[in-house]
PDB file of C-alpha atoms and ligand atoms in Angstrom:
ATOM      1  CA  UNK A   1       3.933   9.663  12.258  1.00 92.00           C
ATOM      2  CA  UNK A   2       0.236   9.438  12.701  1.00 98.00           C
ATOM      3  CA  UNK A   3      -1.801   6.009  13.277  1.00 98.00           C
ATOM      4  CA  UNK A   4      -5.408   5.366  12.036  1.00 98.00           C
ATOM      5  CA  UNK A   5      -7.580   1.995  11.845  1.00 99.00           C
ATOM      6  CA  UNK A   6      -8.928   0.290   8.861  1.00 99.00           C
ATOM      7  CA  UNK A   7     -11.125  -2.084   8.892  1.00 99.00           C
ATOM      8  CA  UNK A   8     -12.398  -4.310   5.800  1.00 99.00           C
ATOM      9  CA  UNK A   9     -15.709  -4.944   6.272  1.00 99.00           C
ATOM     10  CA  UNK A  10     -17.323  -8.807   5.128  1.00 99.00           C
ATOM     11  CA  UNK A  11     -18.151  -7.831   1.593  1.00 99.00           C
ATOM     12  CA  UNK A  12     -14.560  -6.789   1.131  1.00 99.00           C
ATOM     13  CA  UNK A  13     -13.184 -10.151   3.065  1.00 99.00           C
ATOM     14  CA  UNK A  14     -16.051 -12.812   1.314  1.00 98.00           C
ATOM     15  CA  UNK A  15     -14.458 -11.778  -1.769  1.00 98.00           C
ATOM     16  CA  UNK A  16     -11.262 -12.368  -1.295  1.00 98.00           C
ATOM     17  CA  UNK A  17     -10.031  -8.994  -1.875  1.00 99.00           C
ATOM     18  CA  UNK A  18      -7.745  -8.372   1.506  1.00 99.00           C
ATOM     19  CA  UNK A  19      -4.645  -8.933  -0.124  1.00 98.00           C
ATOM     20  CA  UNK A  20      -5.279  -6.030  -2.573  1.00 98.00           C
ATOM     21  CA  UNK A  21      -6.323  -4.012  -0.472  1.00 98.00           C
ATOM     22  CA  UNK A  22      -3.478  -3.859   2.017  1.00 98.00           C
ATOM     23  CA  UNK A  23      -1.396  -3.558  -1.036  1.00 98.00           C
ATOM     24  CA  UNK A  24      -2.979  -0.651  -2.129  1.00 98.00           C
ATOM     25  CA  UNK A  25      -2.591   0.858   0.965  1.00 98.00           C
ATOM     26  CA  UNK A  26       1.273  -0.231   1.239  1.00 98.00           C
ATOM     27  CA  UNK A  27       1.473   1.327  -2.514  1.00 98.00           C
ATOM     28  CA  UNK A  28       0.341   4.585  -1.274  1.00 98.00           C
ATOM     29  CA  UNK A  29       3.775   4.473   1.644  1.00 98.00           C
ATOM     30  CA  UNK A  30       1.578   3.577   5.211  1.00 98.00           C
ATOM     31  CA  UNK A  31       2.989   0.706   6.770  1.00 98.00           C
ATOM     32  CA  UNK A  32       1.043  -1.762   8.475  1.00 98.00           C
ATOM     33  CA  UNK A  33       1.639  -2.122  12.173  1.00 98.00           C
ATOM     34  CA  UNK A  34      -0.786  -4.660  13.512  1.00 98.00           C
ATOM     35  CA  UNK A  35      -2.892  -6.772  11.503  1.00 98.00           C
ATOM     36  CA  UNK A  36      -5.788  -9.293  12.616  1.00 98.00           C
ATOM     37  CA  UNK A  37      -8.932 -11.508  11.194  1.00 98.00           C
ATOM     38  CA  UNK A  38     -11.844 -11.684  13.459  1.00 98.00           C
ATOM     39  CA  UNK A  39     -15.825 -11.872  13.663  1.00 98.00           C
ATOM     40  CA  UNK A  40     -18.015  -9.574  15.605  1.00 99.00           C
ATOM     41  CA  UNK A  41     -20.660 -10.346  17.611  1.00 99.00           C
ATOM     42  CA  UNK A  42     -23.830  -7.856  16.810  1.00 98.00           C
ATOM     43  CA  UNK A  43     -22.911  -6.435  20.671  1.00 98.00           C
ATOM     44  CA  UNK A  44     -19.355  -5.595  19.655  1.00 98.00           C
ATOM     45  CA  UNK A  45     -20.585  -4.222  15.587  1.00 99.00           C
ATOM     46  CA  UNK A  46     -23.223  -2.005  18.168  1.00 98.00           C
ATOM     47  CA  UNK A  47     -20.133  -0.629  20.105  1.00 98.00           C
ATOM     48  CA  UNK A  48     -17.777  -0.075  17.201  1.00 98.00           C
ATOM     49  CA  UNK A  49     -20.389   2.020  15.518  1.00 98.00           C
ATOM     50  CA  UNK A  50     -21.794   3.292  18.622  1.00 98.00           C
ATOM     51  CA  UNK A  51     -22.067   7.334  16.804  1.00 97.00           C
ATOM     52  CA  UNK A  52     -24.321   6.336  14.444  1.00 98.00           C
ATOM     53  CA  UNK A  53     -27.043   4.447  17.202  1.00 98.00           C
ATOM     54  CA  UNK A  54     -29.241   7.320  16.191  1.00 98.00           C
ATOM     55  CA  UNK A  55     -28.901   7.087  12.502  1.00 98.00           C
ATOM     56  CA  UNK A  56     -31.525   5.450  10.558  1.00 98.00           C
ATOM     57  CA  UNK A  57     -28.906   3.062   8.847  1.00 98.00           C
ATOM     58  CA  UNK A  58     -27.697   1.451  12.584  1.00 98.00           C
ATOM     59  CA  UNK A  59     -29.077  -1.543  12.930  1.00 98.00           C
ATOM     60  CA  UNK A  60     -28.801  -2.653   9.218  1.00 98.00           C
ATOM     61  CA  UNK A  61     -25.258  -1.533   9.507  1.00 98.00           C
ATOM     62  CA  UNK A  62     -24.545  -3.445  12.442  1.00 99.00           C
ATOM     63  CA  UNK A  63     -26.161  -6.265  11.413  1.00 99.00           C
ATOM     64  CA  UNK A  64     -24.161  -6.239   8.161  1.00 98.00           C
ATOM     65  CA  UNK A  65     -20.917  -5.793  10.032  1.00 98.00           C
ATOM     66  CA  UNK A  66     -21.922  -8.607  12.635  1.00 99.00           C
ATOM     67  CA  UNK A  67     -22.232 -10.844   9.213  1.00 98.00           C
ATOM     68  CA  UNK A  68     -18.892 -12.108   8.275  1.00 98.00           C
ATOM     69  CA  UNK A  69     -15.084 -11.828   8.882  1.00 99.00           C
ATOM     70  CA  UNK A  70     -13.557  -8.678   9.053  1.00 99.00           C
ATOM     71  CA  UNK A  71      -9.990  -7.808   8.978  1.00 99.00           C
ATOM     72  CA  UNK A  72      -8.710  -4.773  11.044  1.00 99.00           C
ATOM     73  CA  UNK A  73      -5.389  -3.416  10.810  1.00 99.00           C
ATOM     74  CA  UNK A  74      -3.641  -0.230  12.167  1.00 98.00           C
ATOM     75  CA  UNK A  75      -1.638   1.500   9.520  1.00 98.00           C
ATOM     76  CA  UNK A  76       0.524   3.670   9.813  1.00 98.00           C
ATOM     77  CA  UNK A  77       2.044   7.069   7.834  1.00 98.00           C
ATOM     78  CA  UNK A  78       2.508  10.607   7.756  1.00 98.00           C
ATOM     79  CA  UNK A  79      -0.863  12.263   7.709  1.00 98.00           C
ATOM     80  CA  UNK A  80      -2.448   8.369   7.675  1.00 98.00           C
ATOM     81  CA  UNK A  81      -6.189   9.764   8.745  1.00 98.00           C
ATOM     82  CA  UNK A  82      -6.257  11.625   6.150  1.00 98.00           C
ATOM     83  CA  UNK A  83      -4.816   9.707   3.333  1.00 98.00           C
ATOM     84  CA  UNK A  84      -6.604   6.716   4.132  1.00 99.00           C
ATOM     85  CA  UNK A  85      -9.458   8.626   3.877  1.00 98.00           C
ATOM     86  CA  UNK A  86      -8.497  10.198   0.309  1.00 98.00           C
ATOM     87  CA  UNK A  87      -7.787   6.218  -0.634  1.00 98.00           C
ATOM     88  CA  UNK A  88     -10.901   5.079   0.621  1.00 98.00           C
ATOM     89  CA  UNK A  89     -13.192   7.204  -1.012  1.00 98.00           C
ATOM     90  CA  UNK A  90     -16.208   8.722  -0.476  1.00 98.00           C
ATOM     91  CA  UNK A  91     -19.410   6.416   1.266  1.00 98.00           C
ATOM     92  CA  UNK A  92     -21.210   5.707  -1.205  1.00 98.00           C
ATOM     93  CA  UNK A  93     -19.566   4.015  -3.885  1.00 98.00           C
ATOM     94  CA  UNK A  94     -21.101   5.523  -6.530  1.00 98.00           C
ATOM     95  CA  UNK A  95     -19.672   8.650  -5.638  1.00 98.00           C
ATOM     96  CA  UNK A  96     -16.177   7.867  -4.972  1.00 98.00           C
ATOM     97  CA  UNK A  97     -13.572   9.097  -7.004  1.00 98.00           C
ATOM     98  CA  UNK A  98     -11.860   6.502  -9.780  1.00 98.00           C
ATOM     99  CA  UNK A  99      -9.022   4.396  -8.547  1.00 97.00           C
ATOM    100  CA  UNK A 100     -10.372   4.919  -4.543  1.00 98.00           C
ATOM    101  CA  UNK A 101     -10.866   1.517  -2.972  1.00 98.00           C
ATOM    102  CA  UNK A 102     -14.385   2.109  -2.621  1.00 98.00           C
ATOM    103  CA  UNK A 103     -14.677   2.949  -6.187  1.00 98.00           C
ATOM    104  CA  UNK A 104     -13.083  -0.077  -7.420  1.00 98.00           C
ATOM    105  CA  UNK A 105     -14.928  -2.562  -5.042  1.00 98.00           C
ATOM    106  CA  UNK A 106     -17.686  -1.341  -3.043  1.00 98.00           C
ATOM    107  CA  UNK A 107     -21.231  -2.856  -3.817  1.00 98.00           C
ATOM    108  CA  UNK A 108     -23.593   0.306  -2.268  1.00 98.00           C
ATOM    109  CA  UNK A 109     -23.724   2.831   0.538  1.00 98.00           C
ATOM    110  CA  UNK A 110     -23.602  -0.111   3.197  1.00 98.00           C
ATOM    111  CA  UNK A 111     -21.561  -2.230   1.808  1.00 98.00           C
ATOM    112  CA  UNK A 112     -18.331  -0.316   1.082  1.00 99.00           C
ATOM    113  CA  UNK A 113     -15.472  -2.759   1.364  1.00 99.00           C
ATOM    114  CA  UNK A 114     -13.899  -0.452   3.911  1.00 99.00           C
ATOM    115  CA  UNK A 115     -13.890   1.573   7.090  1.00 99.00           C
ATOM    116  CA  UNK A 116     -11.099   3.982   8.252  1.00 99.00           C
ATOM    117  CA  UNK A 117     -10.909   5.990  11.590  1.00 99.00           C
ATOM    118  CA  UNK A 118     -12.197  10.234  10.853  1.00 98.00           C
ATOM    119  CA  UNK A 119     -10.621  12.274  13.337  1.00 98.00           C
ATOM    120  CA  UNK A 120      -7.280  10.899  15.972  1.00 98.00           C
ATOM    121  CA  UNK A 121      -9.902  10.734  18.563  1.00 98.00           C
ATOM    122  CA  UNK A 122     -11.811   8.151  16.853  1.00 98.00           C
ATOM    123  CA  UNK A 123      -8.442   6.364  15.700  1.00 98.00           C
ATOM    124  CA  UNK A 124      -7.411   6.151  19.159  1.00 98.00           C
ATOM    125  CA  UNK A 125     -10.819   5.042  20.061  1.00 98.00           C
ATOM    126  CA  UNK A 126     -10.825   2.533  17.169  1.00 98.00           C
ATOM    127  CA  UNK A 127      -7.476   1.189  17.432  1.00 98.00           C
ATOM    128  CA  UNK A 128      -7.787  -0.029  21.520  1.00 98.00           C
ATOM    129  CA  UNK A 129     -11.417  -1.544  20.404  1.00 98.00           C
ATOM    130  CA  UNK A 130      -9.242  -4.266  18.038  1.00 98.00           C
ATOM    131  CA  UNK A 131      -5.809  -4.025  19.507  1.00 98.00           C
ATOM    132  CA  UNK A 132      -4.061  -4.228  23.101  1.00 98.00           C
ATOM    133  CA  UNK A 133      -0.275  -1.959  23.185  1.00 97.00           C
ATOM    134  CA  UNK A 134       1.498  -5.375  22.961  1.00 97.00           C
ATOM    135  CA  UNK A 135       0.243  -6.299  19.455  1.00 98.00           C
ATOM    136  CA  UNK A 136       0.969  -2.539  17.804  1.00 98.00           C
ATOM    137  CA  UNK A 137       4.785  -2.616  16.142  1.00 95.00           C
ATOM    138  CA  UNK A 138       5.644  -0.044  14.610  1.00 91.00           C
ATOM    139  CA  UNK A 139       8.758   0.545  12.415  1.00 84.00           C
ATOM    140  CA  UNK A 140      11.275   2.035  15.005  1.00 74.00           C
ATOM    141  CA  UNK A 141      10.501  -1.715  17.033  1.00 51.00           C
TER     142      UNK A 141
HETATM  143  N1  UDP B   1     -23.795   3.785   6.028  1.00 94.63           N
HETATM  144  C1  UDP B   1     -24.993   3.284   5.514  1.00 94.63           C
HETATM  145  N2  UDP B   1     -25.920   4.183   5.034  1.00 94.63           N
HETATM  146  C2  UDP B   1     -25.709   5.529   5.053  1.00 94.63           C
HETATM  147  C3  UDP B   1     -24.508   6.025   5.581  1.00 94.63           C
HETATM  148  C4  UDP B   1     -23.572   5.121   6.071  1.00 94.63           C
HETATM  149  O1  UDP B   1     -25.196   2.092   5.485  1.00 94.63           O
HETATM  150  O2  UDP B   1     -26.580   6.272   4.603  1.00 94.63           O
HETATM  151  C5  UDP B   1     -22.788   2.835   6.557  1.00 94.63           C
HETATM  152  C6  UDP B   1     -21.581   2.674   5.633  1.00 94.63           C
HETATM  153  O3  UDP B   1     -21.144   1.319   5.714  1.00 94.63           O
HETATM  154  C7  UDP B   1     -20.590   3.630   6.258  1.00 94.63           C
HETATM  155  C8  UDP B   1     -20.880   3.469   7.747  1.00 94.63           C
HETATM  156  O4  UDP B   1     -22.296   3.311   7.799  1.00 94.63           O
HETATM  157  O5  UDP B   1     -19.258   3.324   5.894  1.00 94.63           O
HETATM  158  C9  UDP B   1     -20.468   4.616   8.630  1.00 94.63           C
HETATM  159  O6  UDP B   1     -21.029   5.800   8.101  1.00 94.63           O
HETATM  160  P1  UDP B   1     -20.159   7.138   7.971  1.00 94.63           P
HETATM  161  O7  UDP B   1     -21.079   8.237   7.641  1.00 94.63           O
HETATM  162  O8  UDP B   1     -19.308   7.280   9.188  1.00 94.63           O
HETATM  163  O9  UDP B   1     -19.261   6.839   6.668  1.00 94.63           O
HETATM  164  P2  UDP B   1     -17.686   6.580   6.516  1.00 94.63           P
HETATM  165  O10 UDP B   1     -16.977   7.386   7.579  1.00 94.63           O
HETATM  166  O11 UDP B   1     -17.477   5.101   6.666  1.00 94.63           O
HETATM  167  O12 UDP B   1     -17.355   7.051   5.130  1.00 94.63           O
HETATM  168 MG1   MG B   2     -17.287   7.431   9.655  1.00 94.63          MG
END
């Protein structure tokens, strides 16, 4: 069993579209494990994305993150990096594949409904930045 984070990102939650897109993650067998709404500060978007301070696209990004709700949630599922990854779709929308997430709702490059961990180091990373070892359940709890 592997862990990753997802995060939907304030276009995703102004639009009301959590609900579907948990389910479509539930559809696809990961199992949610913690769950939570909150708002970032710009400070704590900065941190989150902290790998991409050098990229052109940083302080947009952060200030789009910063915005509006998000909702973060740690899923869980064999290979879950990965196949949230393959669910999501590619980063900009326009090149996703049909029936990804991203595909179906993301408005451009920024604004791409959702955000999910690349590599376990960056899940582990991402997962403590939302979530304290008390709030994780998993299924054998
Ligand atoms: N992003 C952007 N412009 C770009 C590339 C990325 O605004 O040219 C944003 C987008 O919201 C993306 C996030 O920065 O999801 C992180 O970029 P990354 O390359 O890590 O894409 P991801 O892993 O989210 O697919
Ligand atoms: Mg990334």
């Amino acid at each position: 069993m592997e862990r990753t984070l997802v995060m939907i990102k304030p276009d995703g939650v102004e639009r009301n579209l959590i609900g579907k897109i948990i389910g479509i993650f539930e559809e696809k067998g990961l199992r949610v494990v913690a769950l939570k709404k909150l708002k970032l500060s710009k400070e704590q978007a900065k941190v989150f994305y902290i790998v991409h301070k050098d990229r052109p696209f940083y302080e947009s990004l952060t200030d789009y993150i910063s915005s509006g709700p998000v909702v973060a949630m740690v899923l869980e599922g064999e290979n879950s990096i990965k196949k949230v990854r393959e669910i999501m779709g590619a980063t900009n929308p326009q090149e996703a594949e049909e029936g990804t997430i991203r595909k179906l709702f993301g408005v451009n490059k920024e604004k791409n409904t959702v955000h999910g961990s690349d590599s376990p180091e960056s899940a582990e990373k991402e997962i403590k930045f939302f979530f304290s070892e008390h709030e994780l359940i998993g299924a054998e709890k």
